[in-house]
GROMACS .gro file of C-alpha atoms in nm:
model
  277
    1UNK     CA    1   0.000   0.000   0.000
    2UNK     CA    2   0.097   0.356  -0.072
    3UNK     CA    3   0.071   0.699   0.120
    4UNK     CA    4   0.013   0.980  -0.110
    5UNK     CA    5   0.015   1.329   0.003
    6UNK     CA    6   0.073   1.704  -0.212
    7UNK     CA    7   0.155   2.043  -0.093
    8UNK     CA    8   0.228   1.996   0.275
    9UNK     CA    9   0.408   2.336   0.248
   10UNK     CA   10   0.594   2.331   0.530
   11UNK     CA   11   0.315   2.278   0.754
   12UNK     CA   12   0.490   2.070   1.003
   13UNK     CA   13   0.140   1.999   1.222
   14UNK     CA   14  -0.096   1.854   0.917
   15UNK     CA   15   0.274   1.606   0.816
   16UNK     CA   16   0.210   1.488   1.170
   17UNK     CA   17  -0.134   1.417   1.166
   18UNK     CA   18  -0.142   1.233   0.812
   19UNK     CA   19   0.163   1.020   0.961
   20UNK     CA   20   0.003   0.993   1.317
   21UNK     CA   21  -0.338   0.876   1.161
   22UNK     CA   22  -0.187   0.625   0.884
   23UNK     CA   23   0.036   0.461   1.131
   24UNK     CA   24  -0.203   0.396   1.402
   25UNK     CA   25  -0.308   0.037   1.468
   26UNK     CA   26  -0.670   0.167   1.399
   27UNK     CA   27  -0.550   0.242   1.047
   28UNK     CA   28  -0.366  -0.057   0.963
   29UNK     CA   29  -0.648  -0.265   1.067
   30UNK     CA   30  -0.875  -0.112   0.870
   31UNK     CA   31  -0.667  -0.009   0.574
   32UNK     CA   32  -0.328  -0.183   0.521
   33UNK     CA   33   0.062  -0.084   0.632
   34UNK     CA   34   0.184   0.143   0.369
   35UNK     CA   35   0.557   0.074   0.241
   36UNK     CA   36   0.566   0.296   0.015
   37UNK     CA   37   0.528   0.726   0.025
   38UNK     CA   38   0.439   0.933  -0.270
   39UNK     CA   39   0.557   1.281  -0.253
   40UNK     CA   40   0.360   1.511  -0.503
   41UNK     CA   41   0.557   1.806  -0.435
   42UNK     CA   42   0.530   2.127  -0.293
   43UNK     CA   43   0.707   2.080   0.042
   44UNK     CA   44   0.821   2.408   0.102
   45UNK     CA   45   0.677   2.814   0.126
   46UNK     CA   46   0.373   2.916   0.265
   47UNK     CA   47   0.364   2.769   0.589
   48UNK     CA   48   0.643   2.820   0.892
   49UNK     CA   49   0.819   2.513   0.937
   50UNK     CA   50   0.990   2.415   0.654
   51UNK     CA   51   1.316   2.236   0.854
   52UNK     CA   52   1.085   2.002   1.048
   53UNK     CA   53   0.937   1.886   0.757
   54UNK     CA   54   1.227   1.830   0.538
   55UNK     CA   55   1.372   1.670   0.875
   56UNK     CA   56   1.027   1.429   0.907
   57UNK     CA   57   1.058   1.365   0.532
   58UNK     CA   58   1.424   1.256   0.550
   59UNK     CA   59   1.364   0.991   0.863
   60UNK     CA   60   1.097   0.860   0.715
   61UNK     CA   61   1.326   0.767   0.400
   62UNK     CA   62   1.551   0.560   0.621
   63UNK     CA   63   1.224   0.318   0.667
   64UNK     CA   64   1.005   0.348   0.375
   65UNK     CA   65   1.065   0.390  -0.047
   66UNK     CA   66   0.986   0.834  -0.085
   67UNK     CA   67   0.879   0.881  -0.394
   68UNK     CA   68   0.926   1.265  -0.478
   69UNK     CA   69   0.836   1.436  -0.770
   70UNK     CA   70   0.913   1.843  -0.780
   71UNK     CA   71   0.621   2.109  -0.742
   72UNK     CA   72   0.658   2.468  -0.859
   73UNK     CA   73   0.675   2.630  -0.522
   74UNK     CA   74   0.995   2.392  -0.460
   75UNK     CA   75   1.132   2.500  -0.722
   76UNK     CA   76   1.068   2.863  -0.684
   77UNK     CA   77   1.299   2.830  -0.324
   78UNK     CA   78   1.535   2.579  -0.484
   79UNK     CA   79   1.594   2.837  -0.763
   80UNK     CA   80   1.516   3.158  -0.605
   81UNK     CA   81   1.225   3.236  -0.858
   82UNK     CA   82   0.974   3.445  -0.588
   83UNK     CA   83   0.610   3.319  -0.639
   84UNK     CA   84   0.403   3.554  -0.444
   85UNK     CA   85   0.162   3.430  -0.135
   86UNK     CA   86   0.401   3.344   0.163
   87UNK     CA   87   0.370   3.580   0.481
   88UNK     CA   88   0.700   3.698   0.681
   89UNK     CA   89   0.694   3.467   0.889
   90UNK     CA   90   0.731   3.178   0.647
   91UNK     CA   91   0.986   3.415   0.454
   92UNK     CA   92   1.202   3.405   0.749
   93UNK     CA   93   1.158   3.025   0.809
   94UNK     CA   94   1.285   2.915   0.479
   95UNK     CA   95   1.567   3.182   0.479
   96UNK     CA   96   1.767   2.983   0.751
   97UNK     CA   97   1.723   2.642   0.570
   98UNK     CA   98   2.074   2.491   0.520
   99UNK     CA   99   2.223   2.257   0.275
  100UNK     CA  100   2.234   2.001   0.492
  101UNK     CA  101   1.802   2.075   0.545
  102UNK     CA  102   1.800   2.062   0.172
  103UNK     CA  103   1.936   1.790   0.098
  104UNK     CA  104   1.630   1.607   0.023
  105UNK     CA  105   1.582   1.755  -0.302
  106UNK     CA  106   1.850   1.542  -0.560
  107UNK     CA  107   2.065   1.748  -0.749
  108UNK     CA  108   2.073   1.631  -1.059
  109UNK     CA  109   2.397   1.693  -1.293
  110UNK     CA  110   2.285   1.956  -1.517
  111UNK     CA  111   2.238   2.159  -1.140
  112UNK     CA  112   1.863   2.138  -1.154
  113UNK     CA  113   1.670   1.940  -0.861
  114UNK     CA  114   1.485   1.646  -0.864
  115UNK     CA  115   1.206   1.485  -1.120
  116UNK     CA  116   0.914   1.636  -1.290
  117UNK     CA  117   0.755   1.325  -1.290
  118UNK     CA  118   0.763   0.965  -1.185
  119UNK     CA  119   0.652   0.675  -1.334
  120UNK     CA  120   0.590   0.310  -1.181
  121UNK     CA  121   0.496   0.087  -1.486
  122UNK     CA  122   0.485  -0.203  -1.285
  123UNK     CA  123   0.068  -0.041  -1.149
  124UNK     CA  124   0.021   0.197  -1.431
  125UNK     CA  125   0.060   0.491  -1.190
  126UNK     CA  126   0.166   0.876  -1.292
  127UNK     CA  127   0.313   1.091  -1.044
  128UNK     CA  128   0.308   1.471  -1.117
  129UNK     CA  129   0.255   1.764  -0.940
  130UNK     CA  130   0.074   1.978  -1.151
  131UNK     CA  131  -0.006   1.805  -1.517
  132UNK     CA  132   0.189   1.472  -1.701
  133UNK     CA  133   0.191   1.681  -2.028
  134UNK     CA  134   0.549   1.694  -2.241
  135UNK     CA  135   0.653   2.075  -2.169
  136UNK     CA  136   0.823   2.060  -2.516
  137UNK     CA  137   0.491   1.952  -2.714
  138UNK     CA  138   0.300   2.224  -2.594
  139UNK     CA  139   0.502   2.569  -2.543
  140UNK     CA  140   0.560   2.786  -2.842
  141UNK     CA  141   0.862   2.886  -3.021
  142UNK     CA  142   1.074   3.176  -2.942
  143UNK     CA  143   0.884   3.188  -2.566
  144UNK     CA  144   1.048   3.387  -2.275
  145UNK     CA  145   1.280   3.212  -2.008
  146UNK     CA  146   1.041   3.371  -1.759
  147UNK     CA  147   0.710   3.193  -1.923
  148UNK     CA  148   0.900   2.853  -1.992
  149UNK     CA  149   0.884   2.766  -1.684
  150UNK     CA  150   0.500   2.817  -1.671
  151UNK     CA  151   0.461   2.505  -1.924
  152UNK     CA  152   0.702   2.259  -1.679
  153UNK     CA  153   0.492   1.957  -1.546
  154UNK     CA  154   0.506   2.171  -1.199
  155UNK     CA  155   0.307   2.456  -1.320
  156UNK     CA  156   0.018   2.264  -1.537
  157UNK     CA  157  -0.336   2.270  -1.432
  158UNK     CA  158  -0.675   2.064  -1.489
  159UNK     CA  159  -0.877   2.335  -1.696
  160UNK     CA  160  -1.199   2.386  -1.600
  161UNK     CA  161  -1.281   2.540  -1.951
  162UNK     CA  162  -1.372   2.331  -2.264
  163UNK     CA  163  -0.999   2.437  -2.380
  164UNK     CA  164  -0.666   2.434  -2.345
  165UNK     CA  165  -0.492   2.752  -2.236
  166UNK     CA  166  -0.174   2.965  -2.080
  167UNK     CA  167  -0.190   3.231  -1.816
  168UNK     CA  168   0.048   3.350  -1.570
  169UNK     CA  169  -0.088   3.042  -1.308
  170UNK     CA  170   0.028   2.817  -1.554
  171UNK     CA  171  -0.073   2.572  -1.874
  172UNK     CA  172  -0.390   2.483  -1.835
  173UNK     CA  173  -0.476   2.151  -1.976
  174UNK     CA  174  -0.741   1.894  -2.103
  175UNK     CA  175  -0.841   1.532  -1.907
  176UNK     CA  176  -0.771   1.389  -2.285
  177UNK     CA  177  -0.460   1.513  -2.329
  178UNK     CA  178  -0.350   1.391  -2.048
  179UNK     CA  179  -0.489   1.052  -2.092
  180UNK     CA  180  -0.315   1.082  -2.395
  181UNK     CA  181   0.065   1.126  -2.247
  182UNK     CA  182   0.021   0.869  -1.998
  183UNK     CA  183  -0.109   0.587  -2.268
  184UNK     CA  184   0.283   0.660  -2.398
  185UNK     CA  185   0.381   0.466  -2.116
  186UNK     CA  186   0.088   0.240  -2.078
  187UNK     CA  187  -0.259   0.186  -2.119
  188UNK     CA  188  -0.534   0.202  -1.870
  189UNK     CA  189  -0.323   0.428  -1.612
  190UNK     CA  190  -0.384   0.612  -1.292
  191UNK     CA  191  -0.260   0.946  -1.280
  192UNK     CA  192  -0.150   1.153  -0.948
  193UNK     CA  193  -0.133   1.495  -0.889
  194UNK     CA  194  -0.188   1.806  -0.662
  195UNK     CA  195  -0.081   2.170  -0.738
  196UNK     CA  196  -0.487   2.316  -0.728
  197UNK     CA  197  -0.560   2.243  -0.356
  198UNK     CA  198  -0.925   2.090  -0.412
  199UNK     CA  199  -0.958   1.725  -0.452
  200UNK     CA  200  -1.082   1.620  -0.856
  201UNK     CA  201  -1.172   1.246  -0.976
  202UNK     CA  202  -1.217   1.221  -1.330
  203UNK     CA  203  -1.266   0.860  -1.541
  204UNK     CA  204  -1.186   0.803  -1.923
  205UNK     CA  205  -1.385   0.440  -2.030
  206UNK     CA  206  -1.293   0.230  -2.271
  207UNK     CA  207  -1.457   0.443  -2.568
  208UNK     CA  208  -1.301   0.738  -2.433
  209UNK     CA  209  -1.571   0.960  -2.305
  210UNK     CA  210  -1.462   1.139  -1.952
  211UNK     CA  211  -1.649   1.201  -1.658
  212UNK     CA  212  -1.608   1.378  -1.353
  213UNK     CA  213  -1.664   1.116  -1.057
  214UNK     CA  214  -1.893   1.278  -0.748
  215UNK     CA  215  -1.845   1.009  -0.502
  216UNK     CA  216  -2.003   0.976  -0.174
  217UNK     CA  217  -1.840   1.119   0.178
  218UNK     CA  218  -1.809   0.889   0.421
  219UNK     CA  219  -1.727   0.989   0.818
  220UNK     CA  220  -1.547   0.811   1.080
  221UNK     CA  221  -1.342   0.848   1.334
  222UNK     CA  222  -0.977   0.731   1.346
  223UNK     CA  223  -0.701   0.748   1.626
  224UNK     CA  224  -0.895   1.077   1.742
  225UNK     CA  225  -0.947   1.247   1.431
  226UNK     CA  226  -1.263   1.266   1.265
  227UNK     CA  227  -1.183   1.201   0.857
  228UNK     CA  228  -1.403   1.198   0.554
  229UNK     CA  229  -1.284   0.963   0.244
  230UNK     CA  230  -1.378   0.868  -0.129
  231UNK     CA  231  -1.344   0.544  -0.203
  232UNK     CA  232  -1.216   0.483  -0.605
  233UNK     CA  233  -1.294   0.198  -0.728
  234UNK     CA  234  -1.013   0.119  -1.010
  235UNK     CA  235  -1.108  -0.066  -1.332
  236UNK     CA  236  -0.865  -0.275  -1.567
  237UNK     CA  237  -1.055  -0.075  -1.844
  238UNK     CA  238  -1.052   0.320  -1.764
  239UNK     CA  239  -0.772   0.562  -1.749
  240UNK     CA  240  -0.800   0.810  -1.401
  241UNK     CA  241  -0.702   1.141  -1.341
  242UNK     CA  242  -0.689   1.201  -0.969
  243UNK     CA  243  -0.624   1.508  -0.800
  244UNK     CA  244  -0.544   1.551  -0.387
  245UNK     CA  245  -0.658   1.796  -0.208
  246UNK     CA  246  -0.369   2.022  -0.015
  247UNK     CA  247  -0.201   1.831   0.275
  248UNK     CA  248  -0.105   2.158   0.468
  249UNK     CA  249  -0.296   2.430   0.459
  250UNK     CA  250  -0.111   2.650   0.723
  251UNK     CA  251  -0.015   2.922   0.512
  252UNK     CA  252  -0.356   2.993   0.326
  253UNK     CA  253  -0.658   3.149   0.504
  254UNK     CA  254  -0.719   2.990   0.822
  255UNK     CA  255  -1.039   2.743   0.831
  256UNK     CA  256  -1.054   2.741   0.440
  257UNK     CA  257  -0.897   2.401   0.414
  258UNK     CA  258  -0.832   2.101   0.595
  259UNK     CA  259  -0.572   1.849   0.542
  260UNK     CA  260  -0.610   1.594   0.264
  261UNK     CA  261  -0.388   1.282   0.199
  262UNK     CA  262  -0.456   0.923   0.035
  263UNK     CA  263  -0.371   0.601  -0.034
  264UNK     CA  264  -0.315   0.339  -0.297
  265UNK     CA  265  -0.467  -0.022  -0.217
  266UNK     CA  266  -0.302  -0.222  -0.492
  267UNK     CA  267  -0.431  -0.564  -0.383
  268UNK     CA  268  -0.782  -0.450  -0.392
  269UNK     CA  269  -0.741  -0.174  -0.686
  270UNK     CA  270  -0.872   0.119  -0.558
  271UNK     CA  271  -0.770   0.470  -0.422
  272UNK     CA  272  -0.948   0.651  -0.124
  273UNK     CA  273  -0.896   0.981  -0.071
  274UNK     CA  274  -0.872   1.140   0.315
  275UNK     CA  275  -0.988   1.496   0.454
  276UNK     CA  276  -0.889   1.524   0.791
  277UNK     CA  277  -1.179   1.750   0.948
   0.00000   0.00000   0.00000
C-alpha cells in the first residue's frame, strides 16, 4: 500500500497528523501498512516550518521507499524564482534552511533538482505535481525564459474550460490530453497529482468519453481524528485522473482548508482519498 500526500508546504502539524493517523493500529487494521510514500511536491513556502518537515521527510526515508516528484513552489525556493503568497513569517523560516536541510531535493547533474515526474509501470501509476503533459509539445517557439517555466509539469493545471490555455498560473490543460501522455507509457493508467488544492476524480472508459466522478463522503473516526474519504474503485478498463486535495494548509486562510492525503490499495485496486476534518 501507498501513502500519497501534495503540498504539505511546510506545515509541520498537518505532516504529523497524516503520519500519526496512517500509522495507528486503527489504520492498519482497517486499511493496510503502507511501504511505500508518494511525494507530489510542494514541500516548502507558505507555511512556517519548513526544517521540520524536510527533517520528518528525511527519517521517514531511512524506513520506507519516498517517492518525490518536484512542485513549482519547490522550485521557486530551490531556484530563487519568488512566487508571491508566503507571509514573513514563512519568509524568514525558509531563509535559515541549510544545505544540509536541503538535501532532500537530488541534485541532478545539469544543477537542476529532482524529477518532474515519476513513473511506476509495474501499477500503471503517474506521479506529477501539476499536469503529465510533455513541456516541449505544448510551449511555443521563441517563448520567454520567464514563461517557460510556466509550461514545466510543476506549473500545469486541470482546466476547467472546454480548452486548453496559458496564463500566468500556468498551462492549463485537457483530461484527454492527459490521458493521452500517460497511454505513452501504458494503457489504462492512474494518474496523481496536486498543485490546485481541491480534490478532482475524473474517469476516461474504454470508448473514451470522460467524466467527472462525485463520489459519496463517508465519516469516521480514526485514532482521534474525525476524517471523511472517497473510495475509487479502479477498473482494468478506464484511465484516471486524480487530484489531492492540499495536505497543509497552514499558510492559506485559516479554516478554508483542511488536510487531505490518500492512499493506494493495490491488492484490492482502488484509491481513497482522506480529509482530515
Amino acid at each position: 500500500m501507498d501513502l500519497v500526500f501534495s503540498d504539505i508546504h511546510a506545515d509541520f502539524g498537518a505532516l504529523g497528523k497524516i503520519l500519526k493517523i496512517t500509522t495507528s493500529q486503527e489504520f492498519k487494521r482497517k486499511y493496510g501498512k503502507f511501504t511505500r510514500i508518494i511525494n507530489l511536491g510542494d514541500v516548502l513556502e507558505r507555511g512556517t516550518h519548513p526544517k521540520e518537515v524536510l527533517s520528518s521527510l528525511c527519517s521517514l526515508e531511512k524506513n520506507y521507499t519516498v517517492i518525490s516528484v518536484m512542485g513549482n513552489h519547490d522550485e521557486a525556493f530551490l531556484y530563487n524564482r519568488p512566487v508571491s503568497g508566503s507571509s514573513f513569517e514563512s519568509l524568514n523560516a525558509h531563509k535559515v534552511l541549510t544545505a544540509e536541510d536541503l538535501s532532500f531535493f537530488s541534485k541532478n547533474t545539469d544543477g537542476t533538482f529532482g524529477q518532474q515526474t515519476s513513473i511506476d509501470k509495474k501499477n500503471n501509476l503517474f506521479f506529477v505535481h501539476g499536469g503529465p503533459l510533455d513541456p516541449q509539445k505544448i510551449k511555443p517557439k521563441d517563448i520567454a525564459p520567464i514563461e517557460e517555466w510556466l509550461y514545466q509539469n510543476s506549473w500545469q493545471r486541470i482546466s476547467e474550460e472546454e480548452f486548453e490555455y496559458f496564463s500566468y498560473y500556468g498551462y492549463y490543460y485537457l483530461p484527454s490530453s492527459a490521458f493521452v501522455e500517460s497511454n505513452n507509457y501504458f494503457k489504462n493508467s492512474v494518474i496523481l497529482c496536486g498543485h490546485q488544492h481541491a480534490e478532482k476524480i475524473i474517469e476516461q472508459d474504454a470508448n473514451h468519453s470522460i467524466r467527472e466522478l462525485s463520489l459519496k463522503c463517508i465519516t469516521e473516526r480514526i485514532s482521534d481524528f474525525l476524517v471523511e474519504k472517497k473510495e475509487i474503485e479502479i477498473s482494468n478498463f478506464c484511465n484516471y485522473l486524480i487530484r489531492l486535495g492540499i495536505g497543509g494548509p497552514e499558510g492559506y486562510e485559516p479554516g478554508s482548508q483542511n488536510p487531505h492525503f490518500g492512499i493506494i490499495q493495490h491488492d484490492q485496486k482502488k484509491v481513497i482519498l482522506f480529509e482530515i476534518k
